[in-house]
Amino acid sequence: MIFSIFLLFCSAVCGTVFTILNSRCAKDGANFNIVQGQNAGAMFLFSLLMAFFLHQYPDSLKNALIVIAVHSLAGIFSFISLVFMATAMKTGHNGITAAIVNASLIFPCVTGVLFMGEVVNAGVIAALTLILTGIAVIGFEKPSSPTEKISKRSWFISVSMALLCAGISGCLNIVLSYFPEIQAQPIFRTAGNCLGGFCCYLLSINMIPRLGMRRRTSRREAVYILIAFLSCTISCYVFTYNAYDRLAALKRAGIALPLIVGFSTVIFMMYSIFFNREKTSISDWIGFGCIHGGTCFNCFMLNGETYSECDLWRCRPCLRSDRPCPLFCSDGNSEKTEENVE
């Protein structure tokens, strides 16, 4: 379990880099829509080549189409969410906008409990409540010194749409981890995500001219694209989906996003304070403490779980997968045999 938490922390660090790029684009006048669109295109081509070169794709055409369809939708909603988030960040206070959008963590949690049989207990609920309380406290105050004239209503609509789309994308990204028989490998899932984002980018160039993407990429934007490419590739290939799969085998995947968001929010708030020199109030620090406390408590609860037998029903999905079993039982027996689950 400690290794899964470590993977989630590394994923949060990479995700924070992407959020920082969004913030820098808002301040530097660069177009973040160009950055995320061209990054998605580069990652799609690279991931597709790597998937076939390393044979990291489902065995059947049906499963491959399922993976592409689900994760393409996830990429589409993610792209839309980041467009609205970039618009909202032009109001000036990037930390508050990012914190509110990060409340999307509640979507996969509720989905996991209602539809995927997620295990829930008082400790998990308490940790999730702390994180959501912290986000609510941080986002309570509307930014007062915008860098661009934008109405309160426009800001609210932008943040709300970013929140909704990010939540849907989070659910779609996690759902296939509950079905190991589909063989949704991280690299192939990344290709599906990036395909959806890149299609949105291509359509937006001509259909939504006000996004300002019909021009040559600046040198600064090219640097941001390279940073985004490296960050997203490392995160998706190594950390994020591997953590989802490990936790899904324990019926804990729904709590993965709250941990990522908790880590990411803390890191980005510190960046906003020390590098962007954004003013913070007492409520910001209270929210910061709640998020940090909820994240730490969640890690403690997950790390404290032990399993004494290998005949738990949580092992059963591993029998249908060619991957190593992510559940290492206390008796040292993690071999995938029928006797272990009967």
mmCIF file of N, CA, C and O in Angstrom, residues 165-197:
data_model
loop_
_atom_site.group_PDB
_atom_site.id
_atom_site.type_symbol
_atom_site.label_atom_id
_atom_site.label_comp_id
_atom_site.label_asym_id
_atom_site.label_seq_id
_atom_site.Cartn_x
_atom_site.Cartn_y
_atom_site.Cartn_z
ATOM 1 N N CYS A 165 -16.699 18.935 -15.892
ATOM 2 C CA CYS A 165 -15.965 18.172 -16.916
ATOM 3 C C CYS A 165 -14.789 17.412 -16.312
ATOM 4 O O CYS A 165 -14.507 16.275 -16.706
ATOM 5 N N ALA A 166 -14.115 18.011 -15.333
ATOM 6 C CA ALA A 166 -13.002 17.323 -14.671
ATOM 7 C C ALA A 166 -13.504 16.111 -13.901
ATOM 8 O O ALA A 166 -12.843 15.064 -13.866
ATOM 9 N N GLY A 167 -14.683 16.227 -13.286
ATOM 10 C CA GLY A 167 -15.249 15.093 -12.563
ATOM 11 C C GLY A 167 -15.601 13.936 -13.476
ATOM 12 O O GLY A 167 -15.313 12.768 -13.166
ATOM 13 N N ILE A 168 -16.220 14.233 -14.609
ATOM 14 C CA ILE A 168 -16.566 13.178 -15.577
ATOM 15 C C ILE A 168 -15.308 12.516 -16.118
ATOM 16 O O ILE A 168 -15.233 11.293 -16.245
ATOM 17 N N SER A 169 -14.298 13.329 -16.423
ATOM 18 C CA SER A 169 -13.040 12.785 -16.920
ATOM 19 C C SER A 169 -12.385 11.873 -15.890
ATOM 20 O O SER A 169 -11.849 10.811 -16.231
ATOM 21 N N GLY A 170 -12.434 12.259 -14.609
ATOM 22 C CA GLY A 170 -11.855 11.427 -13.559
ATOM 23 C C GLY A 170 -12.533 10.072 -13.453
ATOM 24 O O GLY A 170 -11.872 9.041 -13.279
ATOM 25 N N CYS A 171 -13.859 10.052 -13.566
ATOM 26 C CA CYS A 171 -14.599 8.783 -13.524
ATOM 27 C C CYS A 171 -14.213 7.877 -14.686
ATOM 28 O O CYS A 171 -13.987 6.669 -14.510
ATOM 29 N N LEU A 172 -14.137 8.442 -15.876
ATOM 30 C CA LEU A 172 -13.800 7.649 -17.064
ATOM 31 C C LEU A 172 -12.372 7.125 -17.005
ATOM 32 O O LEU A 172 -12.086 6.029 -17.501
ATOM 33 N N ASN A 173 -11.468 7.883 -16.406
ATOM 34 C CA ASN A 173 -10.072 7.451 -16.319
ATOM 35 C C ASN A 173 -9.887 6.263 -15.385
ATOM 36 O O ASN A 173 -8.981 5.455 -15.577
ATOM 37 N N ILE A 174 -10.733 6.161 -14.368
ATOM 38 C CA ILE A 174 -10.565 5.124 -13.359
ATOM 39 C C ILE A 174 -11.347 3.860 -13.688
ATOM 40 O O ILE A 174 -10.939 2.758 -13.332
ATOM 41 N N VAL A 175 -12.460 3.983 -14.410
ATOM 42 C CA VAL A 175 -13.427 2.889 -14.508
ATOM 43 C C VAL A 175 -12.830 1.597 -15.051
ATOM 44 O O VAL A 175 -13.158 0.501 -14.555
ATOM 45 N N LEU A 176 -11.932 1.652 -16.030
ATOM 46 C CA LEU A 176 -11.410 0.415 -16.620
ATOM 47 C C LEU A 176 -10.457 -0.317 -15.681
ATOM 48 O O LEU A 176 -10.152 -1.498 -15.918
ATOM 49 N N SER A 177 -9.986 0.340 -14.633
ATOM 50 C CA SER A 177 -9.134 -0.347 -13.660
ATOM 51 C C SER A 177 -9.910 -1.421 -12.906
ATOM 52 O O SER A 177 -9.316 -2.333 -12.331
ATOM 53 N N TYR A 178 -11.243 -1.315 -12.880
ATOM 54 C CA TYR A 178 -12.071 -2.321 -12.224
ATOM 55 C C TYR A 178 -12.298 -3.552 -13.095
ATOM 56 O O TYR A 178 -12.865 -4.533 -12.626
ATOM 57 N N PHE A 179 -11.865 -3.494 -14.350
ATOM 58 C CA PHE A 179 -12.091 -4.603 -15.271
ATOM 59 C C PHE A 179 -10.757 -5.036 -15.882
ATOM 60 O O PHE A 179 -10.463 -4.730 -17.038
ATOM 61 N N PRO A 180 -9.933 -5.752 -15.108
ATOM 62 C CA PRO A 180 -8.613 -6.159 -15.610
ATOM 63 C C PRO A 180 -8.673 -7.064 -16.822
ATOM 64 O O PRO A 180 -7.709 -7.171 -17.571
ATOM 65 N N GLU A 181 -9.822 -7.744 -17.025
ATOM 66 C CA GLU A 181 -9.932 -8.628 -18.191
ATOM 67 C C GLU A 181 -9.897 -7.870 -19.504
ATOM 68 O O GLU A 181 -9.637 -8.455 -20.556
ATOM 69 N N ILE A 182 -10.145 -6.570 -19.469
ATOM 70 C CA ILE A 182 -10.089 -5.756 -20.688
ATOM 71 C C ILE A 182 -8.642 -5.482 -21.093
ATOM 72 O O ILE A 182 -8.365 -5.145 -22.242
ATOM 73 N N GLN A 183 -7.710 -5.674 -20.162
ATOM 74 C CA GLN A 183 -6.277 -5.495 -20.429
ATOM 75 C C GLN A 183 -5.960 -4.074 -20.917
ATOM 76 O O GLN A 183 -5.330 -3.890 -21.956
ATOM 77 N N ALA A 184 -6.398 -3.112 -20.139
ATOM 78 C CA ALA A 184 -6.162 -1.705 -20.487
ATOM 79 C C ALA A 184 -4.818 -1.254 -19.919
ATOM 80 O O ALA A 184 -4.727 -0.783 -18.795
ATOM 81 N N GLN A 185 -3.764 -1.448 -20.710
ATOM 82 C CA GLN A 185 -2.428 -1.072 -20.260
ATOM 83 C C GLN A 185 -2.257 0.449 -20.238
ATOM 84 O O GLN A 185 -2.904 1.168 -21.009
ATOM 85 N N PRO A 186 -1.393 0.960 -19.341
ATOM 86 C CA PRO A 186 -1.220 2.414 -19.194
ATOM 87 C C PRO A 186 -0.899 3.155 -20.486
ATOM 88 O O PRO A 186 -1.455 4.223 -20.744
ATOM 89 N N ILE A 187 -0.004 2.590 -21.312
ATOM 90 C CA ILE A 187 0.407 3.297 -22.526
ATOM 91 C C ILE A 187 -0.759 3.407 -23.506
ATOM 92 O O ILE A 187 -0.993 4.462 -24.105
ATOM 93 N N PHE A 188 -1.525 2.331 -23.645
ATOM 94 C CA PHE A 188 -2.662 2.357 -24.577
ATOM 95 C C PHE A 188 -3.768 3.267 -24.060
ATOM 96 O O PHE A 188 -4.438 3.951 -24.830
ATOM 97 N N ARG A 189 -3.967 3.296 -22.747
ATOM 98 C CA ARG A 189 -4.954 4.206 -22.158
ATOM 99 C C ARG A 189 -4.529 5.659 -22.383
ATOM 100 O O ARG A 189 -5.365 6.536 -22.629
ATOM 101 N N THR A 190 -3.244 5.916 -22.279
ATOM 102 C CA THR A 190 -2.731 7.263 -22.534
ATOM 103 C C THR A 190 -2.995 7.682 -23.970
ATOM 104 O O THR A 190 -3.376 8.828 -24.244
ATOM 105 N N ALA A 191 -2.804 6.749 -24.910
ATOM 106 C CA ALA A 191 -3.065 7.049 -26.321
ATOM 107 C C ALA A 191 -4.532 7.431 -26.529
ATOM 108 O O ALA A 191 -4.842 8.374 -27.268
ATOM 109 N N GLY A 192 -5.456 6.710 -25.873
ATOM 110 C CA GLY A 192 -6.872 7.039 -25.987
ATOM 111 C C GLY A 192 -7.197 8.410 -25.433
ATOM 112 O O GLY A 192 -7.924 9.199 -26.053
ATOM 113 N N ASN A 193 -6.640 8.734 -24.278
ATOM 114 C CA ASN A 193 -6.850 10.047 -23.681
ATOM 115 C C ASN A 193 -6.385 11.163 -24.606
ATOM 116 O O ASN A 193 -7.077 12.168 -24.800
ATOM 117 N N CYS A 194 -5.196 10.994 -25.126
ATOM 118 C CA CYS A 194 -4.604 12.038 -25.968
ATOM 119 C C CYS A 194 -5.326 12.154 -27.310
ATOM 120 O O CYS A 194 -5.390 13.245 -27.886
ATOM 121 N N LEU A 195 -5.881 11.045 -27.813
ATOM 122 C CA LEU A 195 -6.655 11.101 -29.057
ATOM 123 C C LEU A 195 -7.865 12.017 -28.872
ATOM 124 O O LEU A 195 -8.153 12.862 -29.734
ATOM 125 N N GLY A 196 -8.573 11.865 -27.749
ATOM 126 C CA GLY A 196 -9.731 12.718 -27.482
ATOM 127 C C GLY A 196 -9.347 14.179 -27.367
ATOM 128 O O GLY A 196 -10.001 15.061 -27.942
ATOM 129 N N GLY A 197 -8.256 14.463 -26.632
ATOM 130 C CA GLY A 197 -7.808 15.841 -26.476
ATOM 131 C C GLY A 197 -7.352 16.463 -27.783
ATOM 132 O O GLY A 197 -7.644 17.639 -28.060
#
